[in-house]
DNA sequence: CTAGCCTTCTATCAAACGTTACAGCGCCAG
DNA sequence: CTGGCGCTGTAACGTTTGATAGAAGGCTAG
């Protein structure tokens, strides 16, 4: 009954603390520690009984182990584990963000923090499929069509603007356009349709995607983490977290994805693309003013 | 052709399955799905009661949700979650280091990192002038005109789309539009012109800004850190770092600034703006699919 | 050798849990 | 307006759970 440890705040990571206190534990408790570290953190998120079986010990030993770590109950311990792991899954930077939150300018109310986390998550989500996506967009034998919904068509517009500087045969379909049928007509098998669709998902975007599939086009979808229904038709889906502390969802994540994809396309295209950009710049010079 | 890694069915993570099935769920179940995705995966590792409270629903709804996903019991569901998350934590993508920020998303070549730094810097730079900017954009006695250059007009479009949902008398001038003179004609003293101008700065944007000043409009400029020449005419200047390791400058920073400003405008407008958004949503309902 | 303490297990209990049955509600068809 | 159906929350149930008390085993000090 060694009280006084109530509600102890983990000054450092739980994992580290377990490792550090390891020599101080009894033999059975050390088995518990090893079981936890060996399958960290999920071993500790099971029931006491299963955790005990895993550590080849009994329930009460688990609870004494938990108490010694400074937790009043097994539930407290699991809460701590969950919180810590969630932060860890959110990305390496998130813990810095949390630290600095008190000193951060409240003026932007955590908006910047949320956006940065969204980008981090999206970039990680995108990474595995990036090469395949870039390869297709860099394939000059395929035409590319970019479309978006009420808000997201502006992001589609960005992709269109970037790609147009890099390669021919890129077109943009505006939201609410009456010419969708015409645009679909030009879509050939193996062409790429890049769809941007965030909630609230619009019916016409889905319809156009269906049409494109009927023409045997390949669909790349950039959507929010709640998945547009277009996902069912798409070969590649990029999910963007879009939540920020505001009345609107954030478009920043989608644009970040576009720019990451664009950079990958440049890589895939090789040196030729640089020349194309330079030519374009030269052509536009008369419309610009001073560098 | 082999099943691309990103391809049709990428190992169907539980998360993906929830997203994919989302449209098929009922309203309350969708709340559950959102709660889970919003705090994935830890929301699902809590007790049913807590999960339910988080999703603002009741226990049985959680259970029905779980069943629909194909699990016989909540315990089965949690087992799957644990297994999957444990694998994810041990996977190469989350080779994190709790002690330091040594992990880098190499796949995207530091693009995400650069974008995040840019946003952070811009948000800090914006903070002092944010109240003044928001106050002006929330002043319904002033009309608002948004304009931008070749790339940046899409960011202007975003601001326009947001503001239009919040207040009347907001217009967007498209890059290269022939109607600039007409647009200028409507500008009255004390009206606000929000100019987005990133290099290469375009002559026509500067011309329009000059015209607006002649009409005694107030100019808010969002530009890159090299300052568009419009800065000389502007009352408020927001400087955005736009450098990323790519052939193009980043538009992400500008969009982030727009969304931070938008959130501040909502605050400045007070509760009335929410009603306006709701009305708009209702009006648009026929064009959307699913709730 | 034995008393005392520490560690660990078994047995037990109340509380919390997941689960099920049922009733209220809104919605659409007739 | 009415009947039926699907969705959802409330209430009750039986089980499992975390937690505790107490006994068995083993180690050390005296």
Coordinates of C-alpha atoms (C1' of nucleotides) in Angstrom, one line a residue:
Chain A
X1 CA 0.0 0.0 0.0
X2 CA 2.6 2.5 -1.1
X3 CA 0.3 5.3 -2.2
X4 CA 1.4 8.8 -3.2
X5 CA 1.9 7.7 -6.7
X6 CA -1.5 8.6 -7.8
X7 CA -1.9 10.0 -11.3
X8 CA 1.8 10.0 -12.0
X9 CA 2.5 11.8 -15.2
X10 CA 4.8 10.0 -17.6
X11 CA 7.7 12.3 -17.8
X12 CA 9.2 10.2 -20.5
X13 CA 8.0 7.5 -22.8
X14 CA 6.5 4.5 -21.1
X15 CA 8.7 2.2 -23.0
X16 CA 11.8 3.9 -21.8
X17 CA 10.7 3.9 -18.2
X18 CA 10.0 0.2 -18.3
X19 CA 13.4 -0.5 -19.8
X20 CA 15.1 1.7 -17.2
X21 CA 13.3 0.2 -14.2
X22 CA 13.9 -3.3 -15.5
X23 CA 16.6 -4.3 -13.0
X24 CA 14.5 -3.2 -10.1
X25 CA 11.7 -5.5 -10.9
X26 CA 11.2 -9.0 -9.5
X27 CA 11.7 -12.0 -11.7
X28 CA 8.0 -12.5 -12.6
X29 CA 7.6 -8.8 -13.2
X30 CA 10.6 -8.8 -15.5
X31 CA 8.9 -11.4 -17.6
X32 CA 6.0 -9.1 -17.8
X33 CA 8.2 -6.2 -18.9
X34 CA 9.8 -8.4 -21.6
X35 CA 6.4 -9.5 -22.8
X36 CA 5.3 -5.9 -23.1
X37 CA 8.5 -4.7 -24.7
X38 CA 8.5 -7.6 -27.1
X39 CA 5.0 -6.8 -28.4
X40 CA 4.9 -3.1 -27.6
X41 CA 2.4 -1.6 -27.2
X42 CA -0.3 -4.1 -28.1
X43 CA 0.5 -6.6 -25.4
X44 CA -0.6 -4.1 -22.9
X45 CA -3.8 -3.3 -24.7
X46 CA -5.2 -6.8 -24.3
X47 CA -7.0 -8.0 -21.2
X48 CA -5.1 -8.7 -18.1
X49 CA -5.6 -12.4 -18.5
X50 CA -4.2 -12.6 -22.0
X51 CA -1.3 -10.3 -21.0
X52 CA -0.6 -12.7 -18.1
X53 CA -0.7 -15.7 -20.4
X54 CA 1.7 -14.0 -22.8
X55 CA 4.1 -13.3 -19.9
X56 CA 3.6 -16.8 -18.5
X57 CA 2.4 -15.4 -15.2
X58 CA -0.8 -14.7 -13.4
X59 CA -3.1 -11.7 -13.3
X60 CA -2.2 -10.2 -10.0
X61 CA 1.4 -10.0 -11.1
X62 CA 0.4 -7.9 -14.0
X63 CA -1.5 -5.6 -11.8
X64 CA 1.4 -5.3 -9.4
X65 CA 3.7 -4.5 -12.3
X66 CA 1.3 -1.8 -13.4
X67 CA 1.1 -0.3 -9.9
X68 CA 4.8 -0.2 -9.7
X69 CA 4.9 1.9 -12.8
X70 CA 2.8 4.4 -11.0
X71 CA -0.7 3.6 -12.4
X72 CA -3.6 3.3 -10.1
X73 CA -5.5 0.9 -12.3
X74 CA -5.0 -1.2 -15.4
X75 CA -7.4 1.1 -17.2
X76 CA -5.1 4.1 -16.4
X77 CA -2.2 2.2 -17.8
X78 CA -4.1 1.4 -21.0
X79 CA -5.1 5.0 -21.4
X80 CA -1.5 6.1 -21.2
X81 CA -0.5 3.5 -23.7
X82 CA -3.2 4.5 -26.1
X83 CA -2.4 8.2 -25.9
X84 CA 1.2 7.7 -26.3
X85 CA 0.9 5.3 -29.3
X86 CA -1.7 7.5 -31.0
X87 CA 0.8 10.4 -30.9
X88 CA 3.5 8.1 -32.2
X89 CA 1.3 7.0 -35.1
X90 CA 0.5 10.6 -35.9
X91 CA 4.1 11.2 -36.9
X92 CA 7.4 12.0 -35.3
X93 CA 6.8 15.8 -35.4
X94 CA 3.5 15.7 -33.6
X95 CA 5.1 15.4 -30.2
X96 CA 7.1 18.6 -30.9
X97 CA 4.0 20.3 -31.9
X98 CA 2.3 19.3 -28.7
X99 CA 5.1 20.6 -26.7
X100 CA 5.2 23.9 -28.4
X101 CA 1.4 24.3 -28.4
X102 CA 1.5 26.4 -25.3
X103 CA 4.0 28.8 -26.6
X104 CA 2.6 28.8 -30.1
X105 CA 0.7 31.8 -31.4
X106 CA -2.9 31.2 -30.4
X107 CA -3.8 33.6 -33.1
X108 CA -3.9 30.9 -35.7
X109 CA -5.6 28.6 -33.2
X110 CA -3.7 25.5 -34.1
X111 CA -4.7 25.7 -37.7
X112 CA -1.1 25.6 -38.8
X113 CA -0.4 22.7 -36.6
X114 CA -3.4 20.8 -38.0
X115 CA -2.4 21.5 -41.5
X116 CA 1.2 20.3 -40.9
X117 CA 0.0 17.1 -39.4
X118 CA -2.4 16.6 -42.3
X119 CA 0.4 17.0 -44.8
X120 CA 2.7 14.6 -42.8
X121 CA 0.0 11.9 -42.7
X122 CA -0.9 12.3 -46.4
X123 CA 2.7 12.2 -47.5
X124 CA 3.2 9.0 -45.6
X125 CA 0.0 7.5 -47.0
X126 CA 1.0 8.5 -50.5
X127 CA 4.6 7.2 -50.4
X128 CA 4.0 3.6 -51.4
X129 CA 1.8 4.4 -54.4
X130 CA 3.8 7.4 -55.6
X131 CA 6.1 5.6 -58.0
X132 CA 3.2 3.9 -59.8
X133 CA 1.2 7.2 -60.0
X134 CA 4.2 9.2 -61.3
X135 CA 5.0 6.6 -63.9
X136 CA 1.6 6.8 -65.3
X137 CA 1.4 10.5 -65.4
X138 CA 4.9 10.6 -67.0
X139 CA 3.8 8.2 -69.8
X140 CA 3.4 10.4 -72.8
X141 CA 1.3 7.8 -74.6
X142 CA -1.5 8.4 -72.2
X143 CA -3.6 11.5 -72.2
X144 CA -4.4 13.0 -68.8
X145 CA -7.7 14.5 -67.7
X146 CA -8.0 16.4 -64.4
X147 CA -11.3 16.9 -62.8
X148 CA -12.6 18.2 -59.5
X149 CA -15.7 19.2 -57.5
X150 CA -16.9 22.6 -56.4
X151 CA -13.9 23.4 -54.3
X152 CA -11.5 20.8 -55.4
X153 CA -11.4 21.7 -59.0
X154 CA -9.0 24.4 -58.1
X155 CA -6.6 21.8 -56.9
X156 CA -7.2 19.9 -60.1
X157 CA -6.4 23.2 -61.8
X158 CA -3.1 23.3 -60.0
X159 CA -2.2 19.8 -61.2
X160 CA -3.3 20.7 -64.6
X161 CA -1.2 23.8 -64.6
X162 CA 1.9 21.9 -63.4
X163 CA 1.5 19.0 -65.8
X164 CA 0.8 21.2 -68.7
X165 CA 4.3 22.6 -68.3
X166 CA 5.8 19.2 -68.2
X167 CA 4.0 17.3 -71.0
X168 CA 1.4 17.6 -73.7
X169 CA -2.1 16.1 -73.7
X170 CA -3.2 17.3 -70.3
X171 CA -6.7 18.7 -69.9
X172 CA -8.8 20.2 -67.1
X173 CA -12.5 19.7 -66.7
X174 CA -14.2 22.4 -64.7
X175 CA -16.8 21.7 -62.2
X176 CA -20.3 22.2 -63.5
X177 CA -19.1 22.2 -67.0
X178 CA -21.6 21.4 -69.7
X179 CA -18.9 19.8 -71.9
X180 CA -18.3 16.7 -69.8
X181 CA -19.7 14.5 -72.5
X182 CA -17.3 16.0 -75.1
X183 CA -14.4 15.6 -72.8
X184 CA -15.3 12.0 -72.2
X185 CA -15.4 11.3 -75.9
X186 CA -11.7 11.9 -76.2
X187 CA -10.8 9.5 -73.5
X188 CA -9.1 6.4 -74.8
X189 CA -8.2 3.2 -73.1
X190 CA -5.2 3.5 -70.7
X191 CA -5.7 7.2 -70.5
X192 CA -5.4 8.7 -67.0
X193 CA -8.2 10.5 -65.3
X194 CA -7.2 12.2 -62.1
X195 CA -10.2 12.9 -59.9
X196 CA -10.3 15.2 -57.0
X197 CA -13.3 14.6 -54.8
X198 CA -13.8 15.8 -51.3
X199 CA -17.0 15.9 -49.4
X200 CA -19.6 16.8 -50.0
X201 CA -19.1 14.5 -52.9
X202 CA -20.9 15.7 -56.0
X203 CA -23.0 13.5 -58.2
X204 CA -21.6 14.8 -61.4
X205 CA -18.1 13.9 -60.5
X206 CA -19.1 10.4 -59.8
X207 CA -21.0 10.2 -63.1
X208 CA -17.9 11.4 -65.1
X209 CA -15.7 8.9 -63.3
X210 CA -18.1 6.2 -64.3
X211 CA -18.0 7.3 -67.9
X212 CA -14.3 7.3 -67.9
X213 CA -14.2 3.8 -66.6
X214 CA -16.6 2.8 -69.3
X215 CA -14.0 4.1 -71.7
X216 CA -11.4 2.0 -69.9
X217 CA -9.5 4.9 -68.6
X218 CA -7.4 4.4 -65.4
X219 CA -8.5 6.5 -62.5
X220 CA -6.3 8.1 -59.9
X221 CA -8.4 9.5 -57.0
X222 CA -7.4 12.1 -54.5
X223 CA -10.0 12.3 -51.8
X224 CA -10.5 12.9 -48.1
X225 CA -10.1 10.2 -45.5
X226 CA -13.8 9.4 -45.7
X227 CA -13.4 8.2 -49.3
X228 CA -15.5 9.5 -52.1
X229 CA -17.6 6.8 -53.8
X230 CA -15.4 7.2 -56.7
X231 CA -12.9 5.1 -54.8
X232 CA -14.7 2.0 -55.9
X233 CA -13.7 2.8 -59.5
X234 CA -10.2 3.9 -58.9
X235 CA -6.9 2.1 -59.4
X236 CA -5.0 4.4 -57.1
X237 CA -6.5 6.2 -54.1
X238 CA -4.7 8.9 -52.1
X239 CA -6.5 9.7 -48.8
X240 CA -6.0 13.2 -47.4
X241 CA -6.8 14.2 -43.8
X242 CA -8.6 17.5 -44.2
X243 CA -9.8 18.3 -40.7
X244 CA -8.7 21.6 -39.2
X245 CA -10.2 23.7 -36.4
X246 CA -12.3 25.7 -38.7
X247 CA -15.8 25.6 -40.2
X248 CA -14.4 24.4 -43.5
X249 CA -12.3 21.4 -44.4
X250 CA -8.7 22.2 -45.5
X251 CA -7.7 22.1 -49.1
X252 CA -4.0 22.4 -48.2
X253 CA -3.5 18.7 -47.9
X254 CA -4.8 18.1 -51.4
X255 CA -2.6 20.7 -52.9
X256 CA 0.4 19.3 -51.0
X257 CA -0.3 15.9 -52.6
X258 CA -0.5 17.5 -56.0
X259 CA 2.9 19.1 -55.6
X260 CA 4.5 15.9 -54.3
X261 CA 3.1 14.0 -57.2
X262 CA 4.3 16.7 -59.6
X263 CA 7.8 16.5 -58.3
X264 CA 7.7 12.7 -58.7
X265 CA 6.5 13.2 -62.3
X266 CA 9.4 15.5 -63.0
X267 CA 11.8 12.8 -61.8
X268 CA 10.1 10.2 -63.9
X269 CA 10.2 12.3 -67.0
X270 CA 14.0 12.9 -66.6
X271 CA 16.0 15.8 -68.0
X272 CA 13.8 16.4 -71.0
X273 CA 11.2 18.1 -68.8
X274 CA 13.5 20.8 -67.7
X275 CA 14.1 21.9 -71.2
X276 CA 10.3 22.2 -71.8
X277 CA 10.0 24.4 -68.7
X278 CA 12.7 26.7 -69.9
X279 CA 11.1 27.0 -73.3
X280 CA 7.8 27.9 -71.8
X281 CA 9.4 30.5 -69.6
X282 CA 11.0 32.1 -72.6
X283 CA 7.8 32.2 -74.4
X284 CA 6.1 33.9 -71.5
X285 CA 8.7 36.5 -70.9
X286 CA 6.9 39.3 -72.6
X287 CA 4.0 39.0 -70.2
X288 CA 6.1 39.0 -67.1
X289 CA 7.8 41.9 -65.4
X290 CA 11.3 41.9 -64.1
X291 CA 12.8 38.8 -62.3
Chain B
X1 CA 0.4 -6.8 -65.8
X2 CA 0.9 -7.6 -62.1
X3 CA -1.3 -6.2 -59.5
X4 CA 0.4 -2.9 -58.8
X5 CA 1.4 -2.3 -55.2
X6 CA -1.0 0.5 -55.1
X7 CA -3.4 -1.2 -57.3
X8 CA -7.0 -2.3 -57.1
X9 CA -7.0 -4.0 -53.7
X10 CA -4.0 -2.9 -51.7
X11 CA -4.1 -5.5 -48.9
X12 CA -7.4 -4.1 -47.7
X13 CA -6.4 -2.6 -44.5
X14 CA -9.2 -2.3 -42.0
X15 CA -9.0 1.5 -42.4
X16 CA -9.5 1.3 -46.1
X17 CA -12.4 -1.1 -45.7
X18 CA -14.2 1.3 -43.4
X19 CA -13.7 4.1 -45.8
X20 CA -14.8 2.1 -48.8
X21 CA -18.0 1.0 -47.1
X22 CA -18.7 4.4 -45.7
X23 CA -21.4 5.3 -48.2
X24 CA -23.2 2.1 -47.4
X25 CA -23.5 2.8 -43.7
X26 CA -26.4 4.4 -42.0
X27 CA -26.1 7.9 -40.5
X28 CA -25.3 6.8 -37.0
X29 CA -22.9 4.2 -38.2
X30 CA -21.1 6.8 -40.3
X31 CA -20.6 8.8 -37.2
X32 CA -19.0 5.8 -35.7
X33 CA -16.8 5.4 -38.8
X34 CA -15.7 9.0 -38.6
X35 CA -14.9 8.7 -34.9
X36 CA -12.8 5.7 -35.7
X37 CA -11.0 7.2 -38.6
X38 CA -10.5 10.4 -36.8
X39 CA -8.6 8.8 -34.0
X40 CA -7.5 5.7 -35.7
X41 CA -6.9 3.1 -34.4
X42 CA -7.1 3.9 -30.7
X43 CA -10.7 4.9 -30.7
X44 CA -11.5 1.2 -31.5
X45 CA -9.3 -0.1 -28.7
X46 CA -11.3 1.6 -26.0
X47 CA -14.4 0.1 -24.4
X48 CA -17.6 0.0 -26.4
X49 CA -19.1 2.6 -24.0
X50 CA -16.3 5.1 -24.5
X51 CA -16.2 4.5 -28.2
X52 CA -19.9 5.2 -28.3
X53 CA -19.6 8.4 -26.4
X54 CA -16.8 9.5 -28.8
X55 CA -19.1 8.9 -31.7
X56 CA -22.1 10.5 -30.0
X57 CA -24.1 7.4 -30.3
X58 CA -25.0 4.3 -28.2
X59 CA -23.4 1.0 -27.5
X60 CA -25.5 -1.2 -29.7
X61 CA -24.8 1.0 -32.7
X62 CA -21.1 0.4 -32.3
X63 CA -21.8 -3.3 -32.2
X64 CA -23.9 -3.2 -35.3
X65 CA -21.2 -1.3 -37.0
X66 CA -18.7 -3.9 -36.0
X67 CA -20.9 -6.7 -37.2
X68 CA -21.4 -5.0 -40.6
X69 CA -17.6 -4.9 -41.0
X70 CA -17.7 -8.7 -40.7
X71 CA -16.7 -9.3 -37.1
X72 CA -18.5 -11.7 -34.9
X73 CA -17.7 -9.8 -31.7
X74 CA -16.2 -6.6 -30.5
X75 CA -13.2 -8.6 -29.2
X76 CA -12.6 -10.0 -32.7
X77 CA -12.6 -6.5 -34.1
X78 CA -10.1 -5.3 -31.5
X79 CA -7.9 -8.3 -32.2
X80 CA -7.8 -7.4 -35.8
X81 CA -7.1 -3.7 -35.0
X82 CA -4.3 -4.7 -32.7
X83 CA -2.7 -7.1 -35.1
X84 CA -2.8 -4.6 -37.9
X85 CA -1.5 -1.7 -35.9
X86 CA 1.3 -3.7 -34.4
X87 CA 2.4 -4.6 -37.9
X88 CA 2.2 -1.0 -38.9
X89 CA 4.3 0.1 -36.0
X90 CA 7.0 -2.4 -36.9
X91 CA 6.9 -1.6 -40.6
X92 CA 9.5 0.4 -42.3
X93 CA 7.3 3.4 -42.7
X94 CA 7.2 4.2 -39.1
X95 CA 10.8 3.8 -38.3
X96 CA 10.5 6.5 -35.9
X97 CA 12.7 7.5 -33.1
X98 CA 11.1 8.9 -30.0
X99 CA 14.2 10.6 -28.9
X100 CA 14.9 12.6 -32.0
X101 CA 13.6 13.6 -35.3
X102 CA 15.8 11.3 -37.3
X103 CA 13.1 9.7 -39.4
X104 CA 12.6 11.3 -42.8
X105 CA 10.0 10.5 -45.4
X106 CA 12.7 9.8 -48.0
X107 CA 10.1 8.8 -50.5
X108 CA 8.9 12.3 -51.0
X109 CA 12.4 13.8 -50.8
X110 CA 11.7 16.2 -48.0
X111 CA 8.9 17.9 -49.8
X112 CA 6.5 17.5 -47.0
X113 CA 9.1 18.7 -44.5
X114 CA 9.7 21.9 -46.5
X115 CA 6.0 22.5 -46.9
X116 CA 5.4 22.2 -43.2
X117 CA 8.2 24.6 -42.5
X118 CA 6.8 27.1 -45.0
X119 CA 3.4 27.0 -43.4
X120 CA 4.8 27.4 -39.9
X121 CA 6.8 30.5 -41.0
X122 CA 4.0 32.0 -42.9
X123 CA 1.5 31.5 -40.0
X124 CA 3.9 33.2 -37.6
X125 CA 4.4 36.1 -40.1
X126 CA 0.7 36.4 -40.6
X127 CA -0.3 36.5 -37.0
X128 CA 0.2 40.1 -36.1
X129 CA -1.8 41.5 -39.1
X130 CA -4.4 38.8 -39.0
X131 CA -7.0 40.6 -36.8
X132 CA -6.8 43.7 -39.0
X133 CA -7.2 41.7 -42.2
X134 CA -10.0 39.6 -40.8
X135 CA -11.8 42.7 -39.6
X136 CA -11.8 44.2 -43.1
X137 CA -12.9 41.1 -44.8
X138 CA -15.7 40.7 -42.3
X139 CA -16.9 44.2 -42.9
X140 CA -20.0 43.8 -45.0
X141 CA -20.0 47.4 -46.1
X142 CA -16.9 46.8 -48.2
X143 CA -17.0 44.7 -51.3
X144 CA -14.2 42.2 -51.8
X145 CA -12.4 41.5 -55.0
X146 CA -10.0 38.5 -55.3
X147 CA -7.4 38.4 -58.0
X148 CA -4.3 36.3 -58.8
X149 CA -1.7 35.5 -61.5
X150 CA -1.3 32.5 -63.7
X151 CA -0.9 30.0 -60.9
X152 CA -2.0 31.9 -57.9
X153 CA -5.5 32.8 -59.2
X154 CA -6.5 29.3 -58.1
X155 CA -5.6 30.3 -54.6
X156 CA -7.6 33.5 -55.1
X157 CA -10.4 31.2 -56.2
X158 CA -10.2 29.3 -53.0
X159 CA -10.5 32.5 -50.9
X160 CA -13.3 33.6 -53.2
X161 CA -15.2 30.3 -52.7
X162 CA -14.8 30.5 -48.9
X163 CA -15.7 34.1 -48.6
X164 CA -18.7 33.7 -50.8
X165 CA -20.1 31.2 -48.4
X166 CA -19.7 33.7 -45.6
X167 CA -20.8 37.0 -47.0
X168 CA -22.2 38.8 -50.0
X169 CA -20.3 41.0 -52.5
X170 CA -17.3 38.9 -53.1
X171 CA -16.0 38.5 -56.6
X172 CA -13.1 36.8 -58.4
X173 CA -11.2 38.1 -61.3
X174 CA -9.6 35.4 -63.4
X175 CA -6.1 35.7 -64.7
X176 CA -6.0 36.9 -68.3
X177 CA -9.6 38.0 -68.1
X178 CA -10.6 40.7 -70.6
X179 CA -13.1 42.1 -68.2
X180 CA -10.6 43.7 -65.7
X181 CA -11.7 47.1 -66.6
X182 CA -15.3 46.3 -65.9
X183 CA -14.4 44.8 -62.6
X184 CA -12.4 47.8 -61.6
X185 CA -15.4 50.1 -62.4
X186 CA -17.3 48.5 -59.6
X187 CA -14.6 49.1 -57.0
X188 CA -15.6 51.8 -54.5
X189 CA -13.5 53.6 -51.9
X190 CA -12.7 51.4 -48.9
X191 CA -13.4 48.2 -50.8
X192 CA -10.9 45.4 -50.4
X193 CA -8.8 43.9 -53.2
X194 CA -7.0 40.8 -52.2
X195 CA -4.1 40.3 -54.6
X196 CA -2.2 37.0 -54.9
X197 CA 1.0 37.5 -56.7
X198 CA 3.9 35.1 -56.8
X199 CA 6.8 35.1 -59.2
X200 CA 7.1 35.4 -61.9
X201 CA 5.0 38.5 -61.2
X202 CA 2.7 39.4 -64.1
X203 CA 2.4 42.8 -65.5
X204 CA -1.4 42.7 -65.7
X205 CA -1.8 42.0 -62.0
X206 CA 0.2 45.0 -61.2
X207 CA -1.8 47.1 -63.5
X208 CA -5.0 46.0 -61.9
X209 CA -3.7 46.7 -58.5
X210 CA -2.7 50.2 -59.6
X211 CA -6.2 50.8 -60.9
X212 CA -7.7 49.6 -57.7
X213 CA -5.6 52.0 -55.7
X214 CA -6.7 54.8 -58.0
X215 CA -10.2 53.9 -57.0
X216 CA -9.1 54.2 -53.4
X217 CA -9.5 50.6 -52.6
X218 CA -7.5 49.0 -49.8
X219 CA -5.1 46.2 -51.0
X220 CA -4.2 43.1 -49.1
X221 CA -1.4 41.3 -50.8
X222 CA -0.3 37.7 -50.4
X223 CA 3.0 37.2 -52.1
X224 CA 6.2 35.2 -51.8
X225 CA 9.1 36.3 -49.7
X226 CA 10.7 38.1 -52.7
X227 CA 7.8 40.6 -52.6
X228 CA 5.8 41.3 -55.7
X229 CA 6.0 45.0 -56.8
X230 CA 2.4 45.2 -55.7
X231 CA 3.7 45.4 -52.2
X232 CA 4.4 49.1 -52.7
X233 CA 0.7 49.7 -53.1
X234 CA -0.6 47.4 -50.4
X235 CA -1.9 48.2 -46.9
X236 CA -1.3 44.6 -45.7
X237 CA 1.4 42.2 -47.0
X238 CA 1.6 38.6 -46.2
X239 CA 4.9 37.0 -47.2
X240 CA 4.9 33.3 -47.9
X241 CA 8.0 31.1 -48.2
X242 CA 7.4 29.0 -51.2
X243 CA 10.7 27.1 -51.7
X244 CA 10.5 23.3 -51.9
X245 CA 12.9 20.8 -53.4
X246 CA 11.2 20.7 -56.7
X247 CA 11.3 22.5 -60.0
X248 CA 8.3 24.5 -59.1
X249 CA 7.6 26.9 -56.2
X250 CA 4.9 25.6 -53.7
X251 CA 1.4 27.0 -53.7
X252 CA 0.6 25.2 -50.4
X253 CA 1.8 28.1 -48.3
X254 CA -0.5 30.5 -50.0
X255 CA -3.5 28.2 -49.6
X256 CA -2.7 27.7 -45.9
X257 CA -2.7 31.5 -45.5
X258 CA -6.1 31.7 -47.2
X259 CA -7.5 29.1 -44.8
X260 CA -6.1 30.8 -41.7
X261 CA -7.5 34.1 -42.9
X262 CA -10.9 32.5 -43.6
X263 CA -11.1 31.0 -40.1
X264 CA -10.3 34.4 -38.7
X265 CA -13.1 36.0 -40.8
X266 CA -15.6 33.4 -39.5
X267 CA -14.6 34.4 -36.0
X268 CA -15.0 38.1 -36.8
X269 CA -18.4 37.5 -38.4
X270 CA -19.7 35.8 -35.4
X271 CA -22.5 33.3 -35.2
X272 CA -24.4 34.7 -38.2
X273 CA -22.0 33.1 -40.6
X274 CA -22.8 29.6 -39.5
X275 CA -26.4 30.1 -40.4
X276 CA -25.4 31.3 -43.9
X277 CA -23.3 28.2 -44.4
X278 CA -26.1 26.0 -43.3
X279 CA -28.5 27.7 -45.7
X280 CA -26.1 27.2 -48.6
X281 CA -25.6 23.6 -47.7
X282 CA -29.3 23.1 -47.8
X283 CA -29.7 24.8 -51.2
X284 CA -27.0 22.6 -52.6
X285 CA -28.3 19.4 -51.3
X286 CA -29.9 18.2 -54.5
X287 CA -26.6 18.3 -56.2
X288 CA -24.7 16.3 -53.7
X289 CA -24.9 12.6 -53.1
X290 CA -25.0 10.9 -49.8
X291 CA -25.0 13.0 -46.5
Chain C
dC1 C1' 16.6 -24.7 12.5
dT2 C1' 13.1 -21.3 12.4
dA3 C1' 10.9 -16.8 12.2
dG4 C1' 9.9 -13.4 9.2
dC5 C1' 9.6 -11.4 4.9
dC6 C1' 9.1 -11.2 0.1
dT7 C1' 7.2 -13.1 -4.0
dT8 C1' 3.9 -15.6 -6.4
dC9 C1' -0.1 -18.2 -7.1
dT10 C1' -5.3 -19.7 -6.4
dA11 C1' -9.8 -18.5 -5.2
dT12 C1' -13.3 -15.2 -4.8
dC13 C1' -16.2 -10.9 -5.5
dA14 C1' -18.2 -6.8 -7.2
dA15 C1' -18.1 -3.9 -11.0
dA16 C1' -17.9 -3.2 -15.7
dC17 C1' -18.3 -5.1 -19.8
dG18 C1' -20.3 -6.8 -24.3
dT19 C1' -24.4 -8.4 -25.8
dT20 C1' -29.4 -9.0 -26.6
dA21 C1' -34.4 -7.9 -26.6
dC22 C1' -37.6 -4.5 -27.1
dA23 C1' -39.9 -0.1 -27.9
dG24 C1' -40.0 4.5 -29.9
dC25 C1' -39.4 7.1 -34.0
dG26 C1' -39.3 8.7 -38.7
dC27 C1' -40.0 7.6 -43.4
dC28 C1' -42.1 5.9 -47.5
dA29 C1' -45.9 3.2 -50.0
dG30 C1' -50.3 2.3 -50.5
Chain D
dC1 C1' -54.1 8.7 -43.0
dT2 C1' -52.4 4.2 -42.0
dG3 C1' -49.4 0.1 -42.0
dG4 C1' -45.0 -1.6 -42.4
dC5 C1' -40.1 -1.3 -42.3
dG6 C1' -35.6 0.3 -41.1
dC7 C1' -32.9 2.8 -37.8
dT8 C1' -31.7 4.0 -33.2
dG9 C1' -31.6 4.4 -28.3
dT10 C1' -33.0 2.4 -23.5
dA11 C1' -33.1 -1.2 -20.4
dA12 C1' -31.9 -5.6 -18.8
dC13 C1' -29.1 -9.8 -18.9
dG14 C1' -25.4 -13.1 -18.3
dT15 C1' -20.5 -13.1 -18.7
dT16 C1' -16.0 -11.5 -18.3
dT17 C1' -13.1 -8.5 -16.3
dG18 C1' -10.0 -6.2 -13.0
dA19 C1' -9.1 -6.3 -8.4
dT20 C1' -8.4 -8.3 -3.6
dA21 C1' -7.6 -11.4 0.1
dG22 C1' -5.3 -15.2 1.6
dA23 C1' -2.4 -19.3 1.3
dA24 C1' 1.8 -21.7 -0.4
dG25 C1' 6.6 -21.5 -1.5
dG26 C1' 11.2 -20.0 -0.9
dC27 C1' 14.9 -17.1 0.6
dT28 C1' 17.6 -14.8 4.3
dA29 C1' 18.9 -13.4 9.0
dG30 C1' 19.5 -14.6 13.4

